[in-house]
PDB file of C-alpha atoms in Angstrom:
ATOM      1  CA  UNK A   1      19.816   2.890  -8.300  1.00  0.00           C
ATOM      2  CA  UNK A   2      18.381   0.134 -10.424  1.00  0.00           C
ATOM      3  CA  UNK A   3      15.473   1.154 -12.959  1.00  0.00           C
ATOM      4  CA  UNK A   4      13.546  -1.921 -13.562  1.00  0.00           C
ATOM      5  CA  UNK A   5      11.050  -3.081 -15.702  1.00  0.00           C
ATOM      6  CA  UNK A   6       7.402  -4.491 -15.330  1.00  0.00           C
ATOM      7  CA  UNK A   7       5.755  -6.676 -17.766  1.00  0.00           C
ATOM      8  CA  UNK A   8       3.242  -9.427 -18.056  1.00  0.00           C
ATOM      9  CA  UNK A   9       0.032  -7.414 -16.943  1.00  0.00           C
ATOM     10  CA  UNK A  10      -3.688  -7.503 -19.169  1.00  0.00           C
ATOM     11  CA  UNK A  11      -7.272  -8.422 -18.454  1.00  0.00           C
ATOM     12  CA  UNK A  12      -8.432 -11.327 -17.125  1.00  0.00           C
ATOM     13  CA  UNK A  13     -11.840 -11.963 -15.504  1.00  0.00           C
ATOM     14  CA  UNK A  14     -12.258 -12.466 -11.671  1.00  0.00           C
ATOM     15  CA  UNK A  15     -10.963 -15.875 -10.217  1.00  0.00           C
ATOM     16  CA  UNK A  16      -8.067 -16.016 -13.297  1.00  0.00           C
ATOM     17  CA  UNK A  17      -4.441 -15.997 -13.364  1.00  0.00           C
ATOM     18  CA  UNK A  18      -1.437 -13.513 -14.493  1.00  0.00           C
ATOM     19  CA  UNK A  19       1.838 -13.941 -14.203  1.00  0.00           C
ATOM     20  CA  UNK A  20       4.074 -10.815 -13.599  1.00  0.00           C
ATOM     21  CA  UNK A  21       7.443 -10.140 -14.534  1.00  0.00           C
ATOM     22  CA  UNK A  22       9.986  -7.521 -13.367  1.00  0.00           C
ATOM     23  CA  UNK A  23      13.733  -7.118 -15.272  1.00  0.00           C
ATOM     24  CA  UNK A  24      16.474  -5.002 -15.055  1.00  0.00           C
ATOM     25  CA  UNK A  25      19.062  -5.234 -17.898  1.00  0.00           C
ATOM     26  CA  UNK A  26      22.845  -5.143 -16.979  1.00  0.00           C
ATOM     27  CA  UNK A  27      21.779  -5.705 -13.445  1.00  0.00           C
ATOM     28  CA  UNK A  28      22.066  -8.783 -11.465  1.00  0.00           C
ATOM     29  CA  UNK A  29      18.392  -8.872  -9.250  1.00  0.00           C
ATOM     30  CA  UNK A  30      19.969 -11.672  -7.115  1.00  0.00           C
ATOM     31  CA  UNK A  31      21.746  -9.117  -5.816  1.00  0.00           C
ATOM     32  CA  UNK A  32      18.584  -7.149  -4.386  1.00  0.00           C
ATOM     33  CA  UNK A  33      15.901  -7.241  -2.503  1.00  0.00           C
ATOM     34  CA  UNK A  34      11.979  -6.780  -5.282  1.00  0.00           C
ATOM     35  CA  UNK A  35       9.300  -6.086  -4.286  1.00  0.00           C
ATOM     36  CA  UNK A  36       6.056  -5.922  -5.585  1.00  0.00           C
ATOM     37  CA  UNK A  37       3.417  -2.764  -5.614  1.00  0.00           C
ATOM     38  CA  UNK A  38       0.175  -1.527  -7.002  1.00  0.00           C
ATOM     39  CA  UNK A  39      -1.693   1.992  -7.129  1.00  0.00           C
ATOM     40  CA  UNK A  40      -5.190   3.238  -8.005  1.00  0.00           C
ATOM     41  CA  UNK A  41      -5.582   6.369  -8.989  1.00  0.00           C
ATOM     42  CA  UNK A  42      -6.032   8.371  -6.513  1.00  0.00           C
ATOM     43  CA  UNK A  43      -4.466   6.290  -3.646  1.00  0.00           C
ATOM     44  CA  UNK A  44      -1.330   5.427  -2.004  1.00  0.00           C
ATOM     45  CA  UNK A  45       0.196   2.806  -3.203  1.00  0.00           C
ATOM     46  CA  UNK A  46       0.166  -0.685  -2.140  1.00  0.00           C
ATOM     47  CA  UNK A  47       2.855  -2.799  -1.020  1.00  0.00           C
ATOM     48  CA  UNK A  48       2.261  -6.428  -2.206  1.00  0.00           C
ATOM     49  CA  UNK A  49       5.243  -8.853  -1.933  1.00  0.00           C
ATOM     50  CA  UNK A  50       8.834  -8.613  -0.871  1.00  0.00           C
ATOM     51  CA  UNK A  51      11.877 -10.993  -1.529  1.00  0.00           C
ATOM     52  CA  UNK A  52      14.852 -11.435   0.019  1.00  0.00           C
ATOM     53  CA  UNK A  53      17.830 -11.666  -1.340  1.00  0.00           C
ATOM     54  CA  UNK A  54      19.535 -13.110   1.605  1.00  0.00           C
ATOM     55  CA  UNK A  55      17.796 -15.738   2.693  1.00  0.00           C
ATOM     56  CA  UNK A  56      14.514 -15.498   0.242  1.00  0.00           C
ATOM     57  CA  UNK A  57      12.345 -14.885   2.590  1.00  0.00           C
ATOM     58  CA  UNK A  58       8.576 -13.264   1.514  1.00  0.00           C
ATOM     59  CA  UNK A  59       6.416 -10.722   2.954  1.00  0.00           C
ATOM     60  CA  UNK A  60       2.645 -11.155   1.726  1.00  0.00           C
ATOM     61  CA  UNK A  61       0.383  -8.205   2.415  1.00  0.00           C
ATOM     62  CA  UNK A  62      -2.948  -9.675   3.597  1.00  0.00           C
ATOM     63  CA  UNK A  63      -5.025  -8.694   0.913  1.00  0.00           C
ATOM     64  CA  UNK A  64      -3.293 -10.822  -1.413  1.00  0.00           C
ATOM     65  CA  UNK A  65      -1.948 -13.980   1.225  1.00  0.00           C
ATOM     66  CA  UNK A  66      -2.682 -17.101  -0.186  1.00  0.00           C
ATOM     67  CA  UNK A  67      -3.364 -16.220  -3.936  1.00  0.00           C
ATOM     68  CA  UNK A  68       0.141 -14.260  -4.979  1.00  0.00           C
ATOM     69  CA  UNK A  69       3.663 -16.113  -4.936  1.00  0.00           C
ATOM     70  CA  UNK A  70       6.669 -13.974  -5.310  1.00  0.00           C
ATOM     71  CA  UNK A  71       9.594 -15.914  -6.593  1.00  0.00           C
ATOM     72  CA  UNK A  72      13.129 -15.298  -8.310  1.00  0.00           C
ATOM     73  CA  UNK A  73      14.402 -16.512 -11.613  1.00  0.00           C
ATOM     74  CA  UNK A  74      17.691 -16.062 -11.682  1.00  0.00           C
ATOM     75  CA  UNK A  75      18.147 -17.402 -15.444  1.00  0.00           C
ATOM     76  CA  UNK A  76      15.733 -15.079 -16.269  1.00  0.00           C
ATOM     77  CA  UNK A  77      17.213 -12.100 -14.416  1.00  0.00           C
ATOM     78  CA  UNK A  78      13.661 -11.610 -12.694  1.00  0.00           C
ATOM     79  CA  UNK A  79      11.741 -11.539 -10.088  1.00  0.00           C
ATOM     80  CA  UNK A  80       7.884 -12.896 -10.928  1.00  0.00           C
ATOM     81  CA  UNK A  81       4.465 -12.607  -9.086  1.00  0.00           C
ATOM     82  CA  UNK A  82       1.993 -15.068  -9.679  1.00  0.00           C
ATOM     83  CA  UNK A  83      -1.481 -13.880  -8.969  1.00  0.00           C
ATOM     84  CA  UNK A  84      -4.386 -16.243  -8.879  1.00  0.00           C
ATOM     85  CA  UNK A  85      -7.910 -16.403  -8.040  1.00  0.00           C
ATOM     86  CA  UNK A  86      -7.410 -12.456  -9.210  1.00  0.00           C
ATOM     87  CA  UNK A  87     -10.917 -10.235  -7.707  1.00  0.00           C
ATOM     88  CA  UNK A  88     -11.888  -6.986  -9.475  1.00  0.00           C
ATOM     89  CA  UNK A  89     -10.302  -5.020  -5.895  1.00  0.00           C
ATOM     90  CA  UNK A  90      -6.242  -6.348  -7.879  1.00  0.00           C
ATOM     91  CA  UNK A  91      -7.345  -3.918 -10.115  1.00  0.00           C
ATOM     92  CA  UNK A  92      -4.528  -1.272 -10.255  1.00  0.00           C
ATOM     93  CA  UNK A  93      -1.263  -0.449 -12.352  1.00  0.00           C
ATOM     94  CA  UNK A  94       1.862  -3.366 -10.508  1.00  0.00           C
ATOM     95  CA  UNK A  95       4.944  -1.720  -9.947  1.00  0.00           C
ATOM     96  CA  UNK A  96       8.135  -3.491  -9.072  1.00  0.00           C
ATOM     97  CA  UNK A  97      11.185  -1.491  -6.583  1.00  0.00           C
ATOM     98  CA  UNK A  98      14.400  -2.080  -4.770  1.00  0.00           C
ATOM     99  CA  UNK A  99      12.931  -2.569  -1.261  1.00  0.00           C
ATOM    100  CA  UNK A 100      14.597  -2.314   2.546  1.00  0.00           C
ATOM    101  CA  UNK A 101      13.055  -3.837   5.588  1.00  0.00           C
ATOM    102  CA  UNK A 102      11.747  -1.926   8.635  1.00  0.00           C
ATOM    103  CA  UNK A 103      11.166  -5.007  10.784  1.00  0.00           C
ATOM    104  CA  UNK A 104       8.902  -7.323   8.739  1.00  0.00           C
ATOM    105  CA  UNK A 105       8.038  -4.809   6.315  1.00  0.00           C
ATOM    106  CA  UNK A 106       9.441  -3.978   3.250  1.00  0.00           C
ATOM    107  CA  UNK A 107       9.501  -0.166   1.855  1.00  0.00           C
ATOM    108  CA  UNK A 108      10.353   0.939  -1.823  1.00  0.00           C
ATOM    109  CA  UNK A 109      13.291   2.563  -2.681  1.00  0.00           C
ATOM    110  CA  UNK A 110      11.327   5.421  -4.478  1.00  0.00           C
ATOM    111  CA  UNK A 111      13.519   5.778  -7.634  1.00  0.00           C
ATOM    112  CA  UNK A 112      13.352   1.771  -8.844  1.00  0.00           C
ATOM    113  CA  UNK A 113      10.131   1.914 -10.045  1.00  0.00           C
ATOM    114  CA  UNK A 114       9.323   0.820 -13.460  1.00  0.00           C
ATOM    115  CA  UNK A 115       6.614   2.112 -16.000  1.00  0.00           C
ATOM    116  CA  UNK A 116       4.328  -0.008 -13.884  1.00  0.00           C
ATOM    117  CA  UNK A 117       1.875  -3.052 -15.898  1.00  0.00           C
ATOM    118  CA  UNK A 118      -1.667  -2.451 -15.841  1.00  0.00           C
ATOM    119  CA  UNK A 119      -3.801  -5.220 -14.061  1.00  0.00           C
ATOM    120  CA  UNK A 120      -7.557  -5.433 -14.941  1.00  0.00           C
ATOM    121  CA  UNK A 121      -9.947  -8.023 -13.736  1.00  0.00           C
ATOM    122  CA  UNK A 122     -13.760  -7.737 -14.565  1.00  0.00           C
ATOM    123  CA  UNK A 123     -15.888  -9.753 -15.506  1.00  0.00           C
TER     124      UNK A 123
END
């Protein structure tokens, strides 16, 4: 299993920008299918974006279609999420995973996770 690594996450007001990160050292993430999560407390958590690593192909949950791009980086070793015009309901601690696909949907492999970044937006 790969343990990765989340980064990039702070407060930013509604309608701004972050720019996620998620890294795995000694691992190649070309070689995987990321995808992208977030929880509340209290709540299940979210699936957000998916990547392929076959054909890069991207699964966008609704709630966030149209304002977060998932892309690779393969200099980098990562796998990024851009999230603009960010609302107060992005709120939530971002988790990265290993993913598989039932059908169009992606699923996390449970023991990828990262510490998870913490995403605030308010005003």
């Amino acid at each position: 299993q790969v343990q990765l690594v989340e980064s990039g996450g702070g407060l930013v007001q509604p309608g701004g920008s972050l720019r996620l990160s998620c890294a795995a050292a000694g691992f190649n993430l070309a070689s995987y299918d990321i995808g992208w999560f977030r929880q509340v407390p209290g709540k299940e958590r979210e699936g957000i974006s998916c990547i392929s690593r076959f054909d890069g192909s991207r699964y966008y949950a609704d709630s966030v279609k149209g304002r977060f791009t998932i892309s690779r980086d393969n200099a980098e070793n990562t796998v990024d999420l851009q999230m603009n015009s960010l609302k107060s309901e992005d709120t939530a601690v971002y988790y990265c995973a290993t993913v598989y696909y039932d059908g169009n949907i992606c699923y996390p492999v449970l023991d990828s996770w990262g510490q998870g970044t913490q995403v605030t937006v308010s005003s």
